[in-house]
């Protein structure tokens, strides 16, 4: 015999919204920032303003439209001296990121900073973890911080005694179960088999990559490596293998490439070049391109060359870690 629902369970079920849209999440988060100082403080701690513990949220813009386009959320924090900084949030449940969408956020922040309204900004992508996993590194490079819906739900329900907090955390988690009419990761056996062969190759011959098993979206030709000793704060460092483009990049987030190049203590090896990739500075090695449909046997040599390049970049970072991070810190991008 079924047990009757508790009052709270019944309330949650009766208020359930079958399909969650990004606008629903925008409004939920906007209210949370304004009425929940613990949540606002936790979220700020994930950004480059982690040390600004005395700053308080004073305003939130939802769907703010400017000449550069629309921002899902802009959260304004004010310091005791009256100065402000802003956190720009792009919220995604299923829709794909548009070309240059992240760069337009940077342009909006620069305009606000130029007017004196804010003196700094950071950029956050909020989405289900499954969404973030399949985004290309180039598409989300300007979003220096990525916060998953799972993390948001856990932070909101940290006040475990509040029915409101439990409901709102439940609301976010339900958004993870996307209806079939929304975007879903397109799993493909051929692609997964291809990358499983690549994983086997890496495990046997390139353990330095610390490659992890994962499911790939159809036709995916890129993968990121972040060994255990690579930092995430104050900037994220990772190696991005962009096989479809023929690049392997050692990327330093929130860094200006030309400035970092000027500050390097020694010249790069002849086959390494420095490039601006979104908001990251990337030390690049060019490698053969490949496409999944050519099959593993045809692409094995290209993958091997890519793994060799990625291994070299990891070793190069470890050998020159101090000088590279010092140059990246001095070349830090300021919104």
Short mmCIF file of C-alpha atoms in Angstrom, two decimals:
data_model
loop_
_atom_site.label_atom_id
_atom_site.label_comp_id
_atom_site.label_asym_id
_atom_site.label_seq_id
_atom_site.Cartn_x
_atom_site.Cartn_y
_atom_site.Cartn_z
CA UNK A 1 0.00 0.00 0.00
CA UNK A 2 1.37 3.43 -0.98
CA UNK A 3 2.39 5.68 1.86
CA UNK A 4 0.62 9.07 1.85
CA UNK A 5 2.74 12.03 0.81
CA UNK A 6 3.98 14.30 3.55
CA UNK A 7 2.80 17.90 3.47
CA UNK A 8 6.13 19.07 2.06
CA UNK A 9 6.27 16.30 -0.56
CA UNK A 10 2.72 17.09 -1.62
CA UNK A 11 3.50 20.80 -1.81
CA UNK A 12 6.60 20.19 -3.95
CA UNK A 13 4.70 17.90 -6.31
CA UNK A 14 1.70 20.22 -6.65
CA UNK A 15 3.97 23.15 -7.47
CA UNK A 16 6.13 21.20 -9.92
CA UNK A 17 6.59 22.79 -13.36
CA UNK A 18 6.88 20.06 -15.96
CA UNK A 19 9.26 21.91 -18.25
CA UNK A 20 11.90 24.26 -16.95
CA UNK A 21 13.08 27.14 -19.13
CA UNK A 22 16.23 29.21 -18.71
CA UNK A 23 14.07 32.23 -17.81
CA UNK A 24 12.66 30.25 -14.86
CA UNK A 25 16.17 29.62 -13.57
CA UNK A 26 17.17 33.26 -14.16
CA UNK A 27 14.35 34.50 -11.93
CA UNK A 28 15.03 31.88 -9.26
CA UNK A 29 18.71 32.85 -9.09
CA UNK A 30 17.95 36.59 -9.14
CA UNK A 31 15.74 36.23 -6.07
CA UNK A 32 18.31 34.02 -4.35
CA UNK A 33 21.03 36.63 -4.81
CA UNK A 34 18.78 39.36 -3.38
CA UNK A 35 17.34 37.54 -0.36
CA UNK A 36 19.97 34.94 0.55
CA UNK A 37 23.27 36.58 1.57
CA UNK A 38 24.89 33.21 2.30
CA UNK A 39 24.21 32.07 -1.27
CA UNK A 40 25.43 35.39 -2.66
CA UNK A 41 28.63 35.08 -0.63
CA UNK A 42 29.18 31.47 -1.73
CA UNK A 43 28.70 32.35 -5.38
CA UNK A 44 31.08 35.32 -5.13
CA UNK A 45 33.69 33.00 -3.58
CA UNK A 46 33.71 30.99 -6.83
CA UNK A 47 34.83 34.04 -8.81
CA UNK A 48 37.93 36.23 -8.91
CA UNK A 49 36.29 38.35 -6.20
CA UNK A 50 36.63 35.60 -3.59
CA UNK A 51 38.53 37.91 -1.24
CA UNK A 52 35.86 40.65 -1.37
CA UNK A 53 34.10 39.34 1.74
CA UNK A 54 32.64 42.71 2.75
CA UNK A 55 30.87 43.30 -0.57
CA UNK A 56 27.09 42.87 -0.62
CA UNK A 57 24.61 42.36 -3.46
CA UNK A 58 22.79 45.64 -4.13
CA UNK A 59 21.06 44.94 -7.45
CA UNK A 60 20.41 42.26 -10.05
CA UNK A 61 19.56 42.78 -13.72
CA UNK A 62 17.59 40.03 -15.46
CA UNK A 63 17.66 39.84 -19.28
CA UNK A 64 19.50 43.15 -19.51
CA UNK A 65 19.60 44.28 -23.16
CA UNK A 66 22.34 46.60 -24.44
CA UNK A 67 23.94 47.39 -27.78
CA UNK A 68 26.16 44.33 -27.28
CA UNK A 69 23.19 41.99 -26.76
CA UNK A 70 21.39 40.52 -23.77
CA UNK A 71 22.80 39.30 -20.46
CA UNK A 72 20.84 36.63 -18.58
CA UNK A 73 21.89 37.93 -15.17
CA UNK A 74 24.14 40.72 -13.95
CA UNK A 75 24.71 40.68 -10.20
CA UNK A 76 26.10 43.90 -8.72
CA UNK A 77 28.13 43.76 -5.51
CA UNK A 78 28.96 46.94 -3.61
CA UNK A 79 31.90 47.45 -1.27
CA UNK A 80 31.70 49.53 1.92
CA UNK A 81 33.37 52.43 0.07
CA UNK A 82 30.57 52.48 -2.52
CA UNK A 83 32.55 51.01 -5.41
CA UNK A 84 31.01 48.13 -7.34
CA UNK A 85 31.92 45.05 -9.31
CA UNK A 86 29.63 42.80 -11.33
CA UNK A 87 29.26 39.10 -12.01
CA UNK A 88 27.80 38.33 -15.43
CA UNK A 89 25.95 35.02 -15.62
CA UNK A 90 24.96 33.08 -18.73
CA UNK A 91 22.38 30.45 -17.85
CA UNK A 92 21.96 27.38 -20.06
CA UNK A 93 19.66 24.38 -19.77
CA UNK A 94 19.77 23.12 -23.33
CA UNK A 95 20.14 25.84 -25.96
CA UNK A 96 23.53 25.96 -27.63
CA UNK A 97 25.86 28.88 -27.03
CA UNK A 98 25.78 31.33 -29.92
CA UNK A 99 28.97 32.29 -31.77
CA UNK A 100 30.87 35.01 -29.89
CA UNK A 101 28.21 34.99 -27.12
CA UNK A 102 30.85 34.84 -24.41
CA UNK A 103 32.90 37.62 -26.01
CA UNK A 104 29.83 39.88 -26.06
CA UNK A 105 29.60 39.53 -22.27
CA UNK A 106 33.17 40.79 -22.03
CA UNK A 107 32.30 43.76 -24.27
CA UNK A 108 29.32 44.68 -22.06
CA UNK A 109 31.48 44.59 -18.96
CA UNK A 110 34.14 46.74 -20.63
CA UNK A 111 31.53 49.34 -21.53
CA UNK A 112 30.23 49.45 -17.93
CA UNK A 113 33.75 49.73 -16.57
CA UNK A 114 34.50 52.52 -19.04
CA UNK A 115 31.51 54.48 -17.75
CA UNK A 116 32.72 54.06 -14.15
CA UNK A 117 29.64 52.13 -13.05
CA UNK A 118 31.76 49.11 -12.09
CA UNK A 119 35.49 48.64 -11.65
CA UNK A 120 35.70 44.94 -12.45
CA UNK A 121 33.76 41.92 -13.63
CA UNK A 122 33.83 38.17 -13.86
CA UNK A 123 31.94 35.83 -16.15
CA UNK A 124 30.14 32.65 -15.13
CA UNK A 125 28.41 29.91 -17.09
CA UNK A 126 25.67 28.18 -15.07
CA UNK A 127 24.43 24.93 -16.61
CA UNK A 128 23.94 21.24 -15.88
CA UNK A 129 27.28 19.44 -15.61
CA UNK A 130 26.33 17.31 -18.63
CA UNK A 131 25.98 20.49 -20.71
CA UNK A 132 29.33 21.94 -19.66
CA UNK A 133 31.11 18.65 -20.40
CA UNK A 134 30.17 18.76 -24.10
CA UNK A 135 30.86 22.46 -24.73
CA UNK A 136 33.94 23.13 -26.83
CA UNK A 137 36.77 24.89 -24.98
CA UNK A 138 36.63 27.75 -27.49
CA UNK A 139 32.89 28.31 -26.95
CA UNK A 140 33.17 28.77 -23.20
CA UNK A 141 36.70 30.19 -22.90
CA UNK A 142 35.49 33.66 -21.87
CA UNK A 143 33.38 32.16 -19.08
CA UNK A 144 36.25 31.84 -16.64
CA UNK A 145 34.01 30.24 -14.01
CA UNK A 146 31.59 27.35 -14.56
CA UNK A 147 29.04 26.56 -11.87
CA UNK A 148 26.82 23.52 -12.34
CA UNK A 149 23.14 23.31 -11.48
CA UNK A 150 24.07 20.50 -9.12
CA UNK A 151 26.38 22.86 -7.21
CA UNK A 152 23.73 25.59 -7.17
CA UNK A 153 21.15 23.19 -5.72
CA UNK A 154 23.53 22.03 -2.99
CA UNK A 155 24.39 25.62 -2.06
CA UNK A 156 20.74 26.68 -1.89
CA UNK A 157 19.67 23.76 0.27
CA UNK A 158 22.56 24.23 2.70
CA UNK A 159 19.87 25.78 4.91
CA UNK A 160 18.39 22.32 5.37
CA UNK A 161 15.66 23.42 7.77
CA UNK A 162 13.91 25.65 5.22
CA UNK A 163 11.11 24.14 3.08
CA UNK A 164 11.68 27.03 0.66
CA UNK A 165 15.33 26.09 0.21
CA UNK A 166 14.49 22.42 -0.30
CA UNK A 167 11.85 23.28 -2.88
CA UNK A 168 14.15 25.58 -4.84
CA UNK A 169 16.96 23.02 -4.79
CA UNK A 170 14.47 20.43 -6.03
CA UNK A 171 13.38 22.83 -8.78
CA UNK A 172 16.97 23.12 -10.01
CA UNK A 173 17.54 19.38 -9.93
CA UNK A 174 14.37 18.79 -11.94
CA UNK A 175 15.81 21.08 -14.61
CA UNK A 176 18.58 18.49 -15.05
CA UNK A 177 16.02 16.00 -16.39
CA UNK A 178 15.52 17.67 -19.75
CA UNK A 179 12.38 16.77 -21.74
CA UNK A 180 12.97 15.07 -25.08
CA UNK A 181 11.95 18.25 -26.89
CA UNK A 182 14.99 20.04 -25.47
CA UNK A 183 18.65 19.70 -26.38
CA UNK A 184 20.27 16.47 -25.30
CA UNK A 185 23.79 15.23 -25.58
CA UNK A 186 23.95 13.21 -28.80
CA UNK A 187 25.69 10.01 -27.77
CA UNK A 188 27.23 8.10 -30.66
CA UNK A 189 28.69 4.59 -30.46
CA UNK A 190 31.22 5.27 -33.23
CA UNK A 191 32.56 8.37 -31.47
CA UNK A 192 32.67 6.67 -28.07
CA UNK A 193 34.48 3.65 -29.55
CA UNK A 194 36.99 5.97 -31.23
CA UNK A 195 37.77 7.78 -27.99
CA UNK A 196 37.91 4.52 -26.04
CA UNK A 197 40.71 3.45 -28.40
CA UNK A 198 42.36 6.81 -27.76
CA UNK A 199 41.95 6.29 -24.01
CA UNK A 200 43.63 2.87 -24.27
CA UNK A 201 46.51 4.45 -26.20
CA UNK A 202 46.88 7.20 -23.59
CA UNK A 203 46.75 4.74 -20.70
CA UNK A 204 49.49 2.56 -22.20
CA UNK A 205 51.85 5.17 -23.60
CA UNK A 206 50.91 8.63 -22.28
CA UNK A 207 50.03 8.35 -18.57
CA UNK A 208 51.23 11.95 -18.14
CA UNK A 209 47.91 13.05 -19.71
CA UNK A 210 45.86 11.50 -16.89
CA UNK A 211 43.10 11.02 -19.47
CA UNK A 212 39.70 10.17 -18.02
CA UNK A 213 37.03 7.92 -19.46
CA UNK A 214 33.93 9.83 -20.53
CA UNK A 215 31.12 9.77 -23.06
CA UNK A 216 31.54 12.05 -26.07
CA UNK A 217 29.00 13.78 -28.24
CA UNK A 218 28.70 12.68 -31.87
CA UNK A 219 31.72 13.61 -33.98
CA UNK A 220 33.56 15.32 -31.11
CA UNK A 221 37.21 15.91 -32.00
CA UNK A 222 38.44 17.73 -28.90
CA UNK A 223 39.33 16.72 -25.38
CA UNK A 224 40.88 18.53 -22.42
CA UNK A 225 43.54 17.26 -20.04
CA UNK A 226 44.05 18.69 -16.57
CA UNK A 227 46.59 16.66 -14.59
CA UNK A 228 46.26 16.59 -10.82
CA UNK A 229 48.92 19.25 -10.23
CA UNK A 230 47.51 21.82 -12.67
CA UNK A 231 46.02 24.83 -10.84
CA UNK A 232 42.44 26.06 -11.04
CA UNK A 233 42.89 29.26 -8.99
CA UNK A 234 43.61 32.09 -9.35
CA UNK A 235 43.51 30.94 -12.96
CA UNK A 236 42.71 27.63 -14.60
CA UNK A 237 45.49 25.90 -16.52
CA UNK A 238 44.68 23.00 -18.82
CA UNK A 239 45.72 21.37 -22.08
CA UNK A 240 43.07 21.42 -24.81
CA UNK A 241 43.53 19.01 -27.74
CA UNK A 242 41.49 20.46 -30.62
CA UNK A 243 41.92 17.67 -33.13
CA UNK A 244 39.42 19.01 -35.65
CA UNK A 245 41.42 22.25 -35.89
CA UNK A 246 44.88 20.71 -35.61
CA UNK A 247 45.89 22.45 -32.37
CA UNK A 248 47.03 21.43 -28.90
CA UNK A 249 46.92 24.36 -26.47
CA UNK A 250 48.33 24.90 -23.00
CA UNK A 251 45.73 27.44 -21.86
CA UNK A 252 45.98 30.02 -19.06
CA UNK A 253 42.56 31.52 -18.29
CA UNK A 254 41.98 35.29 -17.92
CA UNK A 255 45.35 36.12 -19.47
CA UNK A 256 46.36 38.52 -22.24
CA UNK A 257 48.57 36.64 -24.69
CA UNK A 258 50.68 39.49 -26.09
CA UNK A 259 51.42 40.75 -22.58
CA UNK A 260 52.32 37.27 -21.34
CA UNK A 261 54.65 36.86 -24.33
CA UNK A 262 56.49 40.05 -23.37
CA UNK A 263 56.91 38.78 -19.81
CA UNK A 264 58.18 35.26 -20.50
CA UNK A 265 61.61 34.78 -18.98
CA UNK A 266 62.86 32.69 -21.91
CA UNK A 267 61.77 32.20 -25.54
CA UNK A 268 59.35 29.41 -26.36
CA UNK A 269 60.64 26.37 -28.27
CA UNK A 270 60.57 26.86 -32.04
CA UNK A 271 57.42 24.78 -32.59
CA UNK A 272 55.42 26.52 -29.83
CA UNK A 273 53.53 29.77 -30.39
CA UNK A 274 51.39 31.95 -28.12
CA UNK A 275 47.81 32.87 -29.06
CA UNK A 276 44.79 34.63 -27.61
CA UNK A 277 41.92 32.10 -27.37
CA UNK A 278 38.88 33.85 -25.96
CA UNK A 279 39.98 35.15 -22.56
CA UNK A 280 42.84 32.66 -22.33
CA UNK A 281 46.45 32.85 -23.44
CA UNK A 282 47.42 29.56 -25.07
CA UNK A 283 50.83 28.10 -25.87
CA UNK A 284 50.14 26.10 -29.03
CA UNK A 285 51.64 23.21 -30.95
CA UNK A 286 50.23 22.49 -34.41
CA UNK A 287 49.34 18.84 -35.07
CA UNK A 288 47.57 16.88 -37.84
CA UNK A 289 43.79 17.32 -38.01
CA UNK A 290 41.37 14.39 -37.93
CA UNK A 291 37.66 13.62 -38.17
CA UNK A 292 35.91 10.77 -36.37
CA UNK A 293 34.27 9.40 -39.53
CA UNK A 294 37.68 8.44 -40.95
CA UNK A 295 37.89 5.72 -38.30
CA UNK A 296 40.44 4.89 -35.64
CA UNK A 297 42.98 3.12 -37.84
CA UNK A 298 43.17 6.06 -40.23
CA UNK A 299 43.42 8.58 -37.40
CA UNK A 300 45.69 6.70 -35.01
CA UNK A 301 48.86 8.44 -36.21
CA UNK A 302 47.21 11.87 -35.88
CA UNK A 303 46.00 11.06 -32.35
CA UNK A 304 49.47 9.82 -31.43
CA UNK A 305 50.96 13.11 -32.64
CA UNK A 306 48.34 15.01 -30.65
CA UNK A 307 49.08 13.04 -27.49
CA UNK A 308 52.82 13.58 -28.00
CA UNK A 309 52.23 17.33 -28.25
CA UNK A 310 49.95 17.37 -25.19
CA UNK A 311 52.54 15.42 -23.21
CA UNK A 312 55.23 17.91 -24.20
CA UNK A 313 53.09 20.85 -23.12
CA UNK A 314 52.39 19.26 -19.74
CA UNK A 315 56.09 18.57 -19.24
CA UNK A 316 56.92 22.12 -20.38
CA UNK A 317 54.49 23.59 -17.85
CA UNK A 318 55.93 21.49 -15.04
CA UNK A 319 59.50 22.45 -15.95
CA UNK A 320 58.73 26.18 -16.22
CA UNK A 321 55.77 26.36 -13.84
CA UNK A 322 56.99 29.28 -11.72
CA UNK A 323 58.00 31.54 -14.60
CA UNK A 324 54.88 30.74 -16.66
CA UNK A 325 52.50 31.42 -13.78
CA UNK A 326 54.40 34.59 -12.87
CA UNK A 327 54.05 35.86 -16.45
CA UNK A 328 50.37 34.86 -16.58
CA UNK A 329 49.68 36.62 -13.28
CA UNK A 330 51.32 39.81 -14.54
CA UNK A 331 49.35 39.55 -17.80
CA UNK A 332 46.04 39.05 -16.03
CA UNK A 333 43.03 40.39 -17.91
CA UNK A 334 41.03 43.03 -16.08
CA UNK A 335 37.43 43.55 -17.18
#
